[in-house]
XYZ file of C-alpha atoms in Angstrom:
641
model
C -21.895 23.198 18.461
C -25.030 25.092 19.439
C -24.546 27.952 17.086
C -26.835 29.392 14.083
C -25.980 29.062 10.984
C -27.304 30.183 8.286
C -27.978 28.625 5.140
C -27.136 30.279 2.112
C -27.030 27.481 -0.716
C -27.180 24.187 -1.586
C -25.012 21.877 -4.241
C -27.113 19.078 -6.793
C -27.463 15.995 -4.762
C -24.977 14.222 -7.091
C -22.294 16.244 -5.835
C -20.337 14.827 -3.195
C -16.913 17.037 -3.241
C -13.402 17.031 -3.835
C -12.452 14.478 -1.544
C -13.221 11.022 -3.859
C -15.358 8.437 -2.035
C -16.443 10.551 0.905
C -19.484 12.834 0.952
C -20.834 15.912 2.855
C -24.072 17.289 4.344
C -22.820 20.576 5.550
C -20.245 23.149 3.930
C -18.516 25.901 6.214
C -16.274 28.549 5.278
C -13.099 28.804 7.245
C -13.738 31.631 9.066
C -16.388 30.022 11.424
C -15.308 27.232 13.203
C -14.433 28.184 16.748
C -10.833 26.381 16.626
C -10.113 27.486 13.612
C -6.678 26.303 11.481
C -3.553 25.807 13.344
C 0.316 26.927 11.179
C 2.121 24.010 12.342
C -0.272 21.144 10.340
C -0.570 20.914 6.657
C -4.356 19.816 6.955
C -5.917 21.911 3.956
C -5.554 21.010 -0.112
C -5.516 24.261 -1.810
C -7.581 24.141 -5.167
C -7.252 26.541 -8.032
C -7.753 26.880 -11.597
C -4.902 27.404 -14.264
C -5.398 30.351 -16.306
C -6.262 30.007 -20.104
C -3.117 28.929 -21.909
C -1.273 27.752 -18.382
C 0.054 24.126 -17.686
C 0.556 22.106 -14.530
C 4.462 22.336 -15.503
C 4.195 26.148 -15.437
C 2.229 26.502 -12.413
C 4.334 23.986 -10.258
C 7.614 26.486 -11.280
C 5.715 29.192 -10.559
C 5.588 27.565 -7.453
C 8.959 26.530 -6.862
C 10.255 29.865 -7.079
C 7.918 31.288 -4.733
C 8.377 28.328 -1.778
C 11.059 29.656 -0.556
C 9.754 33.227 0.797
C 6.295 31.798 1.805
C 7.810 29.166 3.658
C 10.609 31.572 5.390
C 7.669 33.734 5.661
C 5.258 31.060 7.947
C 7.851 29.589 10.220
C 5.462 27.786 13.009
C 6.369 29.213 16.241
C 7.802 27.035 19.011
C 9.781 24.650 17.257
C 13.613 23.592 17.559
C 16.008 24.934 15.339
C 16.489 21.457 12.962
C 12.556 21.311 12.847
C 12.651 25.226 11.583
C 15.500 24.370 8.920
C 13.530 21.523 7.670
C 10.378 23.597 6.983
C 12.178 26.154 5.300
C 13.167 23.445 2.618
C 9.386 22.056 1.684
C 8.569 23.234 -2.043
C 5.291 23.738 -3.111
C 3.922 22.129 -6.424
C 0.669 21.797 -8.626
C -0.551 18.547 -9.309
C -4.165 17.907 -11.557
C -7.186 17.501 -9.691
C -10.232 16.623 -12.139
C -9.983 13.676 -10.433
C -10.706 15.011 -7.066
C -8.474 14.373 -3.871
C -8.488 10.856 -2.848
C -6.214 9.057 -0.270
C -7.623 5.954 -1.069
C -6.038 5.874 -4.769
C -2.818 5.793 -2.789
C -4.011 2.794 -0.622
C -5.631 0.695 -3.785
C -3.592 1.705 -6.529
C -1.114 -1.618 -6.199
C -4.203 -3.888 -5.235
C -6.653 -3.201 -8.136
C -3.691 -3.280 -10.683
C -3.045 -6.328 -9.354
C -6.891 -7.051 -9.579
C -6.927 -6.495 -13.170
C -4.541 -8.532 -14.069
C -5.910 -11.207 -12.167
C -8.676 -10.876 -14.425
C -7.193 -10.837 -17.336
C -5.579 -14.014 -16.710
C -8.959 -15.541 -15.693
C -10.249 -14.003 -19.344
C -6.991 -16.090 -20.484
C -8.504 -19.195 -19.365
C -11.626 -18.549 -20.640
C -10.350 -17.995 -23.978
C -8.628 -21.277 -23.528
C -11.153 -22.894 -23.017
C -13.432 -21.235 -26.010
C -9.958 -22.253 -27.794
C -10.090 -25.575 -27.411
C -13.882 -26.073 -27.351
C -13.386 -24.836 -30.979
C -11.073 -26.836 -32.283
C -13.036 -30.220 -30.648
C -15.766 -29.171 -33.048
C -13.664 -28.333 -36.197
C -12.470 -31.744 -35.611
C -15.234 -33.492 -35.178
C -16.980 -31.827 -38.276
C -13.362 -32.586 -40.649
C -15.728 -34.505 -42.512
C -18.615 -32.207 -43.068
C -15.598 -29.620 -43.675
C -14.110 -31.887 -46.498
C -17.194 -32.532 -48.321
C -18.596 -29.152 -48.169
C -15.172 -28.061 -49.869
C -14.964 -31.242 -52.301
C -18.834 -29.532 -52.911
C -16.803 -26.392 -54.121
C -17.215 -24.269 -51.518
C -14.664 -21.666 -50.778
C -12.412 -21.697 -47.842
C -13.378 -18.082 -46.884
C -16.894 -18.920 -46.744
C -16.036 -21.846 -44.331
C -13.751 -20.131 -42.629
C -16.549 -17.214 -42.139
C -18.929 -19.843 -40.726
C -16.942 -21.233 -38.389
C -15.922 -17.484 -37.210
C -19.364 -16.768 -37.204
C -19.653 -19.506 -34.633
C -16.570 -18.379 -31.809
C -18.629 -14.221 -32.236
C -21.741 -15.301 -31.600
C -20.244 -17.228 -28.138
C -18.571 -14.121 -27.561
C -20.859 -11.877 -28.362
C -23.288 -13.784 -25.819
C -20.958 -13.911 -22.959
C -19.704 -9.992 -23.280
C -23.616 -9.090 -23.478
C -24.285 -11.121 -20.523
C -21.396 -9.805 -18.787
C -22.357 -6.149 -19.564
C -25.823 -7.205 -18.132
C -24.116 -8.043 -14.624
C -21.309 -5.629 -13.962
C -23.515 -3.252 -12.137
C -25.110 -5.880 -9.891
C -21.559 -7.769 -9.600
C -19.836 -4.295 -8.813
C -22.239 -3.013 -6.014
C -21.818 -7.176 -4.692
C -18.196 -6.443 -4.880
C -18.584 -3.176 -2.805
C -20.835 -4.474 -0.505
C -18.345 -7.540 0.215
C -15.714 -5.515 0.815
C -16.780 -2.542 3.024
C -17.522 -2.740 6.692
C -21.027 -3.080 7.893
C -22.718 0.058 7.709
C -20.725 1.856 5.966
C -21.221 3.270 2.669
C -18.386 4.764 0.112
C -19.918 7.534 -2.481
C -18.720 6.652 -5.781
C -20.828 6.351 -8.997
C -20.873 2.878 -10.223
C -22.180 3.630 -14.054
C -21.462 1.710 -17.243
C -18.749 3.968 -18.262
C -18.604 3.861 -21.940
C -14.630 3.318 -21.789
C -15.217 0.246 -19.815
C -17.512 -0.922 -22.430
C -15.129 -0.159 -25.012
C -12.758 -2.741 -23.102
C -14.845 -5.321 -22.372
C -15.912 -5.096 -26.194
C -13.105 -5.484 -27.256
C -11.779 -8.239 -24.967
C -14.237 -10.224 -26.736
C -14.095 -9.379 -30.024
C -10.158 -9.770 -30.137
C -11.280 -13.258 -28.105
C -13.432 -14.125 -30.832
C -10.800 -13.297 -33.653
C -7.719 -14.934 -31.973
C -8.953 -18.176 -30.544
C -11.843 -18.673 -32.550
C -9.706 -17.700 -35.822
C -6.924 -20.400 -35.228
C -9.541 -23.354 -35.176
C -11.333 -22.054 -38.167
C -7.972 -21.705 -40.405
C -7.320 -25.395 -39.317
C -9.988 -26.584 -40.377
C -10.315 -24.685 -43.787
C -7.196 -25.681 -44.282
C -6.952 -29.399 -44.270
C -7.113 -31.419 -47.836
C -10.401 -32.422 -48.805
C -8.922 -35.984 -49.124
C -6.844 -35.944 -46.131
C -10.022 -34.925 -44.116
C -11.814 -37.560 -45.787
C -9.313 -40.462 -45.309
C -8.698 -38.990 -41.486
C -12.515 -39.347 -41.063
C -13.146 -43.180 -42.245
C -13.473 -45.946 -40.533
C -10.015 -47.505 -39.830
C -8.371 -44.829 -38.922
C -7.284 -44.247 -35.224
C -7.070 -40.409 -34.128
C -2.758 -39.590 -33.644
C -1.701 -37.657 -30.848
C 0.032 -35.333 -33.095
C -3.303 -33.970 -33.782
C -4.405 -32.743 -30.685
C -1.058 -30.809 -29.706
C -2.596 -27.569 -29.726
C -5.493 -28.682 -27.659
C -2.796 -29.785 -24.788
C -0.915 -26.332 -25.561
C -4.001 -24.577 -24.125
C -4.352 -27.369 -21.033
C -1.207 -26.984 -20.086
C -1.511 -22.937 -20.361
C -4.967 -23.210 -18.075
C -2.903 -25.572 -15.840
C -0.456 -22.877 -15.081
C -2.085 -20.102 -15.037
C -4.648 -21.464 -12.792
C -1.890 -22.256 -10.441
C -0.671 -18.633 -10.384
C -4.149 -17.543 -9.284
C -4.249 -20.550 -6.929
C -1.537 -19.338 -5.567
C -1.919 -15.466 -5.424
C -5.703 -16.236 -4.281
C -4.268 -18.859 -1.021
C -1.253 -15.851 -0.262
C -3.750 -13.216 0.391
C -6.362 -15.592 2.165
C -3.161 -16.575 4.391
C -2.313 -12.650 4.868
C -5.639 -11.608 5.836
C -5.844 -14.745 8.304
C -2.936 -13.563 9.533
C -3.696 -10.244 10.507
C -7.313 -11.990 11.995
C -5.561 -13.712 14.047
C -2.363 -11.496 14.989
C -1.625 -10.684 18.804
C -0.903 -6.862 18.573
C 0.479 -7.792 22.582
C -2.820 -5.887 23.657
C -6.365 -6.917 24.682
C -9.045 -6.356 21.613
C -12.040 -8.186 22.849
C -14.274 -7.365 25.225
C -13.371 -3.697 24.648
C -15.270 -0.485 23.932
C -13.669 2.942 22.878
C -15.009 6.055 23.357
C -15.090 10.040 22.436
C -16.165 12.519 25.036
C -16.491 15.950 23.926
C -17.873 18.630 26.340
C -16.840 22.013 24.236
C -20.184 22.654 25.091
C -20.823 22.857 28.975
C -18.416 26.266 28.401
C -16.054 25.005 31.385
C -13.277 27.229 31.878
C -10.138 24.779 31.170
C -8.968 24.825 34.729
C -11.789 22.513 35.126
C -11.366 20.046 31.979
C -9.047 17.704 33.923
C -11.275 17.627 37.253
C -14.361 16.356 34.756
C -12.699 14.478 32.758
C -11.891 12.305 36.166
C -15.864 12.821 36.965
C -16.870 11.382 33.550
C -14.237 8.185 33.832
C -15.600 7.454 37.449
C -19.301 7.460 35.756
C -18.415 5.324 33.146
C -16.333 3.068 35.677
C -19.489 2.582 37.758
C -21.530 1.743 35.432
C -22.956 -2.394 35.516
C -20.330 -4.569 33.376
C -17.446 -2.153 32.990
C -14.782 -4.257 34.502
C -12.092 -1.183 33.871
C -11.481 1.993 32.358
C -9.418 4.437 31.446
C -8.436 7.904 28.872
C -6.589 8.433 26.680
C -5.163 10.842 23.836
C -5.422 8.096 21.165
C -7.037 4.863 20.717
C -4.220 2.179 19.564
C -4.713 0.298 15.899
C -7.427 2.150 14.604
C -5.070 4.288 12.551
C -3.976 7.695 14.655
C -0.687 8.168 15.955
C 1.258 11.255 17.691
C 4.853 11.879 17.651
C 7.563 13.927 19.189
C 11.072 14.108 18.863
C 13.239 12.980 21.845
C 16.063 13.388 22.770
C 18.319 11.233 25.655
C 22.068 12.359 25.980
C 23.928 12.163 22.710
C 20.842 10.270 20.976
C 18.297 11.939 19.217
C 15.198 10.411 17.762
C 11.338 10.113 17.397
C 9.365 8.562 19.777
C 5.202 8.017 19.853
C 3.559 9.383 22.761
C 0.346 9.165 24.589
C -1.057 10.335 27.929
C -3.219 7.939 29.559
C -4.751 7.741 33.136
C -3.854 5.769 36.041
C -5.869 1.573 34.869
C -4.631 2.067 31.172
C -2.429 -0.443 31.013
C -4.755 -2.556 33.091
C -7.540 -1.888 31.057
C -5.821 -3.070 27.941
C -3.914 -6.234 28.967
C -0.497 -4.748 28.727
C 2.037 -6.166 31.739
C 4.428 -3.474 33.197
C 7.408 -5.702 32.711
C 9.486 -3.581 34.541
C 9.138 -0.713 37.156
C 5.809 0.563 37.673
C 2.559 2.272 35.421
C 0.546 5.199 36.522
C -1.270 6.065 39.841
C -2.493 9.052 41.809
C -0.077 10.498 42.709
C 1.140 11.492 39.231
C -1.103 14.654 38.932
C -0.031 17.923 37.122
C 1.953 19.773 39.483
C 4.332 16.406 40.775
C 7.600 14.499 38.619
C 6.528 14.457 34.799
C 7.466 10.462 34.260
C 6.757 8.192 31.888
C 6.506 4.778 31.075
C 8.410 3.204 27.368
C 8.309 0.268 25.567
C 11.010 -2.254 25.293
C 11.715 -0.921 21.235
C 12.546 2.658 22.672
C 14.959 1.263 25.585
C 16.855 -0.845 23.024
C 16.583 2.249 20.602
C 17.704 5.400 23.220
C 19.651 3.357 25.864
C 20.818 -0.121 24.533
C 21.351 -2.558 27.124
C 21.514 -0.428 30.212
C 18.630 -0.005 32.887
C 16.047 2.547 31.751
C 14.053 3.088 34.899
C 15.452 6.236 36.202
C 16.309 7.575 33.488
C 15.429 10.734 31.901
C 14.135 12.154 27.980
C 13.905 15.235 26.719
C 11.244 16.237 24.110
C 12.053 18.405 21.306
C 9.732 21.726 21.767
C 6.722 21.997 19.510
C 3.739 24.511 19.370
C 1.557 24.229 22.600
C 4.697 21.445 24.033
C 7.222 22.587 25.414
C 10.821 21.210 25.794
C 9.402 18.527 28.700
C 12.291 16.189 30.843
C 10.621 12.665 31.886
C 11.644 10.886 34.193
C 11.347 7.060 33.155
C 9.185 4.614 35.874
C 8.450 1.842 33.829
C 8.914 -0.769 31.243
C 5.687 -2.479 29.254
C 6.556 -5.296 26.182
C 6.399 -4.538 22.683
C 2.817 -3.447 21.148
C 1.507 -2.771 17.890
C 0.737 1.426 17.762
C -1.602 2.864 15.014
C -2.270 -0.922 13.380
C -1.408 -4.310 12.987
C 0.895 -3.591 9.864
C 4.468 -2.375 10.514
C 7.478 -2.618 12.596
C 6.846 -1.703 16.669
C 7.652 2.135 17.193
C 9.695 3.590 20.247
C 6.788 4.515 22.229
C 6.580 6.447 25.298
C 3.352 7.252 27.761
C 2.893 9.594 30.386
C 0.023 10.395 32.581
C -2.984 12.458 31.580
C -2.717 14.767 34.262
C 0.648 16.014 32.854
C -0.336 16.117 28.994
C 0.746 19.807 27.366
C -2.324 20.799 25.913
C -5.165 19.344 27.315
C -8.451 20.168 25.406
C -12.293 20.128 26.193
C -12.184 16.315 25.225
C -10.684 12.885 25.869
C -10.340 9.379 24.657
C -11.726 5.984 26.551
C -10.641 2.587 26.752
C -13.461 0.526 28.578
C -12.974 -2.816 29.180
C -16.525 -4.625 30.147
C -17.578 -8.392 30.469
C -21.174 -7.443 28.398
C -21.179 -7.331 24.790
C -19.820 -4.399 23.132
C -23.310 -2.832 21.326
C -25.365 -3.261 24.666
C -22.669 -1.858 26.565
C -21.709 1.276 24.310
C -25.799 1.659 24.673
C -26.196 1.790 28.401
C -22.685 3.896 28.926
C -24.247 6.647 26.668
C -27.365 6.131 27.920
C -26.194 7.215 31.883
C -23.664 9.827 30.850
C -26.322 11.450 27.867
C -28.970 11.560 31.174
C -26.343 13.288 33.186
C -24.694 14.893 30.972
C -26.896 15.972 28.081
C -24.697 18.864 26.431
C -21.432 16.247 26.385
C -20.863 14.390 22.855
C -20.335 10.669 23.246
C -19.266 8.418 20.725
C -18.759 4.658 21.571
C -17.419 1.811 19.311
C -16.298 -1.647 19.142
C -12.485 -1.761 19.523
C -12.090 -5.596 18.280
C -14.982 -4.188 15.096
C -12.918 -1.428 14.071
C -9.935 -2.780 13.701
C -10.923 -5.607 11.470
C -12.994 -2.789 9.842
C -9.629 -1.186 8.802
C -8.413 -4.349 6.897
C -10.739 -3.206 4.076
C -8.003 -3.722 1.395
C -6.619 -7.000 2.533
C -10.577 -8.277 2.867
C -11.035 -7.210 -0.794
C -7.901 -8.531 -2.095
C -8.594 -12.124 -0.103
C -12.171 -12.374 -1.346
C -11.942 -11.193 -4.804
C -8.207 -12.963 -5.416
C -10.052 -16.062 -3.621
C -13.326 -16.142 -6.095
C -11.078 -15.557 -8.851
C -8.684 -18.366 -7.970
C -11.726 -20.921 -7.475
C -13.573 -19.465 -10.865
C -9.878 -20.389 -12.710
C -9.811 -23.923 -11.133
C -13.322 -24.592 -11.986
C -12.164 -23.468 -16.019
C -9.091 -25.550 -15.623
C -10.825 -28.117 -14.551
C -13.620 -28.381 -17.057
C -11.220 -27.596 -19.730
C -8.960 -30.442 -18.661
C -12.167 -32.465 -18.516
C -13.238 -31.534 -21.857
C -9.984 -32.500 -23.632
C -9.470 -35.486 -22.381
C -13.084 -36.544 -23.089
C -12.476 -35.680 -26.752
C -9.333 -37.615 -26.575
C -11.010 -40.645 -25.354
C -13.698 -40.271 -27.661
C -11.362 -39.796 -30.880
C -9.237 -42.947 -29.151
C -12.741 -45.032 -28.980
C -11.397 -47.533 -31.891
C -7.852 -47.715 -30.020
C -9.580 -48.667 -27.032
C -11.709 -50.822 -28.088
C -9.045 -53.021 -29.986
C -7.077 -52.975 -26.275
C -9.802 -54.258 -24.592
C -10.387 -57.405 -27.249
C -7.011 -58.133 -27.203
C -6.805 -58.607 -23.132
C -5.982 -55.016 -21.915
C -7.206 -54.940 -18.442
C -9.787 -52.001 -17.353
C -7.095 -50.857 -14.830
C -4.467 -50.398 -17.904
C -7.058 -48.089 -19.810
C -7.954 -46.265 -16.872
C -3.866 -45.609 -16.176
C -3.029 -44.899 -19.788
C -5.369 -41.789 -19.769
C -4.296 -41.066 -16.387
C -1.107 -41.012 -18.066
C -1.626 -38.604 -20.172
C -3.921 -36.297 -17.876
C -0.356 -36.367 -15.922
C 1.906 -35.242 -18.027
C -0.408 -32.476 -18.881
C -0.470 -31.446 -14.855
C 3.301 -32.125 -14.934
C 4.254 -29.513 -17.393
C 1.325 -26.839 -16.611
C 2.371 -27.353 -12.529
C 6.062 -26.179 -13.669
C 5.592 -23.428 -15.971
C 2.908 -22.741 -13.508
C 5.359 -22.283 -10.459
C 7.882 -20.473 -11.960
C 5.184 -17.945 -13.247
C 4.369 -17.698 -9.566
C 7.869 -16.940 -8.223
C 8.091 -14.292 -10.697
C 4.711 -12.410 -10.444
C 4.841 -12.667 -6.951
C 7.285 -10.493 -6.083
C 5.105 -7.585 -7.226
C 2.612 -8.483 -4.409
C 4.850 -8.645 -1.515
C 4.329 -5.660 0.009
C 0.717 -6.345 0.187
C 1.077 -9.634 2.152
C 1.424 -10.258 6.209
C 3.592 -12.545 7.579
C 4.489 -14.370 4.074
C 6.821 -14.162 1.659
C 5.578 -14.252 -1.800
C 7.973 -17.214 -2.838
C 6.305 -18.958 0.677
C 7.103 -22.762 -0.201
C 3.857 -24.324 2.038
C 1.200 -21.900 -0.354
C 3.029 -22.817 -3.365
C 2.600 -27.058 -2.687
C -0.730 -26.496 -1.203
C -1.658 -24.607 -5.035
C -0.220 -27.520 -6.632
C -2.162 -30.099 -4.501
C -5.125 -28.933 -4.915
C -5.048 -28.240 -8.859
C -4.013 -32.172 -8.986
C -6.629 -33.092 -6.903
C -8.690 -31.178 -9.465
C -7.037 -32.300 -12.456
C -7.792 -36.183 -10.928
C -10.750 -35.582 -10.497
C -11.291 -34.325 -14.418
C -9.549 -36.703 -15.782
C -10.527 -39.763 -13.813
C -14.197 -39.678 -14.947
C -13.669 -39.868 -18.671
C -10.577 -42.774 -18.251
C -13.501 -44.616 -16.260
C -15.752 -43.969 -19.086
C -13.319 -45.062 -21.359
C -12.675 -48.415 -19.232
C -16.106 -49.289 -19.590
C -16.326 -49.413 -23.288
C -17.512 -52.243 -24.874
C -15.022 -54.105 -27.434
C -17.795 -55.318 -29.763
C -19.184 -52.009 -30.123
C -16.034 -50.655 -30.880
C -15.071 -53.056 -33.089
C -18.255 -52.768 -34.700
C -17.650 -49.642 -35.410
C -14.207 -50.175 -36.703
């Protein structure tokens, strides 16, 4: 702001401050900046250290005894009476901080629990899959298994080679796995934050997240690679032996643990099927959402000239000087100010009051083309012009949530609100002109507001700044260039900052991106396992069934018949695992429905869609071994019997 400053230290380059994910370049005390801090807004965190031998308990009712006087004490001048008793009734408390201050813990706390257990049902499948893939080979080796013990060797010696086995697969895939986190975490990051912008936290292998993952494996290794190894060590020598000769076709009682674990990857790959196609659908939904407002084609802007030193009786005249610049500029179609730019996350409130009803209200002041400029119809009355300056009527123009909340069914043009005094506002009577539909406010989330706009020319407490709304038939970047371009040649001591209005708001759907792209990798990664594991059973089936199917085929049993009877058995697999599978989804989804858009978590098209898909998948796996199996040769297999 053209002042000197001088520099009197500087903080290791790893530190980035209190406020977690966010990062500074330059530290001031409080005492310099020009506007200084205003009573009436709770905009600083207070940090402190707790004496030796203190406790957050003690220091919060420490606090609690002392809110009352400090807050009687710092009454905010200018408010209403309510507003005043309200205030005196905040409390103070302590809460730890060696976490640093972070508002986006508040905003991903839900999502990345919900992440994690995501994953751990993935790791499920996994393990499923290890599961079975163990207990195809302890069945395939029964007779090495029996001779080695008829051999005299003990079953803890078996049972430590086959253990042996499942920890060195583990041990493999946790040491790969510890290889990629860091490239898979900054691919996560960098998937999930808008272009060109950067978040500032430290991405290291923490040695508690190696502790995890360790032990996610090793309790992998133990409990699904323990189960096939008692099996086997188990079993009779001469059982094993007689189960293993020739003559001998493989029963389906055997392999009822290895469908256990199908069906479990079956449903569980339908709850992430299902969780991964809800948050695709939400963030679609918000892509696509009509917030009753033009996005495209639109450019929003910052001027701040706190540095011309204008006296403010000449802020509004060149604030009308810097819109008519930007207006004539090539491409600009239409433009306007205004005190905040909708959907990008600001909002401004004031309490209103209209006879005998009392209530909250957002407000704006915009300039005469706002509407306009934006797409919005006046539905009803008329919007802004000239003649509303500072010295005429103070009107305003509502939205059709505010008439039906403050007046009901009666006409509102003509009528008048009060607002409800505030520092630097006064108690102000508008007189309403105009009616304009339903919008969406600060973002596409939420319920419509009562909203309320009045001209610029009549706004409170105008400061050495504005707001713009540009609407321009030229793409966005080369448009924001040539608008700051003019007004920086004109106007080199005003601040302008330009943006893409349709960018930044799909730049503020950060979590719902993350959640629709990592729920959506993880939901194809769990088909892919369900599918190969579905694939790999049934394969051993056939191949244990070779004899069986053999004998069909020599006896007449059309290729068709073999192809159906695995078919068969693939579907009952599906059938179960699709059940268990969708009542596990009604229930887990109700702990995601306040992240979704436009759905319900029980929503019956996502749920059949899940279900279609995983038995297209499940066909798929299971078709190509029953057509393997159709094609076997009766003389071979007979041969072999």
């Amino acid at each position: 702001n053209n002042d000197l400053v001088e520099i009197v230290g500087i903080t290791p380059p790893e530190f980035f401050g209190i406020a977690v994910g966010d990062r500074f370049d330059l530290a001031l005390p409080f005492c310099q900046p020009k506007d200084g801090l205003r009573r009436d807004i709770f905009e600083v965190s207070v940090m402190g250290r707790l004496k030796p031998g203190s406790t957050i308990e003690r220091a919060s009712a420490a606090m609690a005894v002392l809110s009352p006087g400090i807050f009687a004490a710092t009454v905010p001048p200018g408010r209403d009476p309510r507003t005043d008793r309200m205030y005196k009734h905040f409390r103070l408390a302590a809460y730890p901080a060696s976490t640093g201050v972070s508002g986006a813990r508040e905003t991903y706390d839900k999502s990345l629990w919900l992440l994690l257990a995501i994953t751990g049902l993935v790791l499920l499948i996994a393990c499923a899959n290890l599961a079975n893939l163990m207990l195809a080979r302890a069945s395939a080796h029964g007779r090495e298994i029996a001779v080695r013990l008829a051999l005299g060797a003990s079953r803890g010696r078996l049972l430590r080679q086959l253990l042996a086995e499942s920890g060195l697969l583990a041990g493999m895939g946790c040491g790969l796995g510890i290889a990629l986190s860091q490239t898979l975490c900054r691919v996560l990051l960098w998937s999930v934050l808008p272009e060109g912008q950067t978040v500032e936290l430290r991405i290291v292998t923490d040695w508690r997240v190696l502790l995890y993952a360790s032990a996610a494996a090793v309790l992998s290794c133990v409990i699904f690679g323990a189960l096939p190894a008692l099996r086997a060590s188990s079993a009779s020598p001469a059982t094993a032996m007689k189960a293993g000769g020739r003559g001998m076709t493989a029963g389906r009682e055997r392999f009822s643990l290895q469908r256990l674990m199908v069906v479990t990857q079956i449903s569980v790959s339908l709850v992430l099927l299902v969780a991964a196609l809800l948050f695709v659908r939400s963030f679609r939904n918000l892509m696509t959402f009509d917030p009753g407002m033009r996005e495209s084609g639109i450019v929003t802007g910052f001027l701040g000239f706190w540095q011309s030193n204008l006296p403010p009786q000449r802020w509004l005249e060149f604030k009308r000087e810097l819109l008519d610049e930007v207006r004539a500029t090539p491409g600009v179609l239409n433009a306007a100010t205004t005190t905040n730019a909708p959907l990008l996350g600001s909002s401004w409130e004031h309490g209103v009051r209209m006879g005998v009803v009392e209530g909250n209200s957002k407000f704006t002041w915009v300039s005469p083309g706002y509407f306009d400029t934006m797409g919005i119809p006046v539905v009803r009355g008329r919007g802004f012009n000239e003649n509303d300056t500072e010295t005429s009527t103070r009107v305003a123009v509502v939205n059709q949530t505010f008439v039906r909340r403050f007046l009901g069914s009666a006409d509102p043009i003509g009528h008048t609100l009060r607002t409800i005094q505030e520092p630097n506002y006064p108690s102000t009577v508008y007189e309403i002109v105009g009616v304009i539909p339903d919008t969406q406010y600060n973002d596409l989330r939420g319920k419509t507001p009562p909203m309320t706009f009045a001209p610029a020319s009549q706004l409170p407490a105008p400061g050495p700044w504005t707001g713009l709304m540009i609407h321009s038939n030229a793409p966005p970047a080369a448009m924001s260039a040539t608008i700051k371009r003019r007004l920086s040649a004109r106007h080199p001591d005003v601040i302008v900052e330009l943006g893409d209005f349709q960018k930044d708001i799909r730049d503020g759907l950060q979590r719902e991106r993350m959640m629709a792209t990592v729920s959506g990798f993880f939901g194809v990664l769990a088909a892919l396992l369900a599918m190969v594991g579905l694939y790999g059973v049934i394969s051993f089936l056939v191949a244990r069934r070779r004899n069986e199917i053999g004998i069909r085929l020599a006896l007449g049993a059309e290729r068709g018949q073999v192809v159906a009877m695995v078919m068969r058995e693939a579907a009952r697999l599906l059938a179960i695992g699709v059940v268990t599978g969708a009542a596990l989804s009604l229930l887990a989804g109700r702990g995601a429905g306040s992240l979704l858009f436009g759905l319900k978590p029980y929503d019956p098209l996502t749920l059949v869609a899940a279900a279609l898909l995983l038995a297209l998948i499940a066909a798929v796996a299971s078709f190509l071994p029953a057509r393997r199996a159709s094609k076997l040769d009766p003389m071979v297999a007979l041969r072999d019997e």
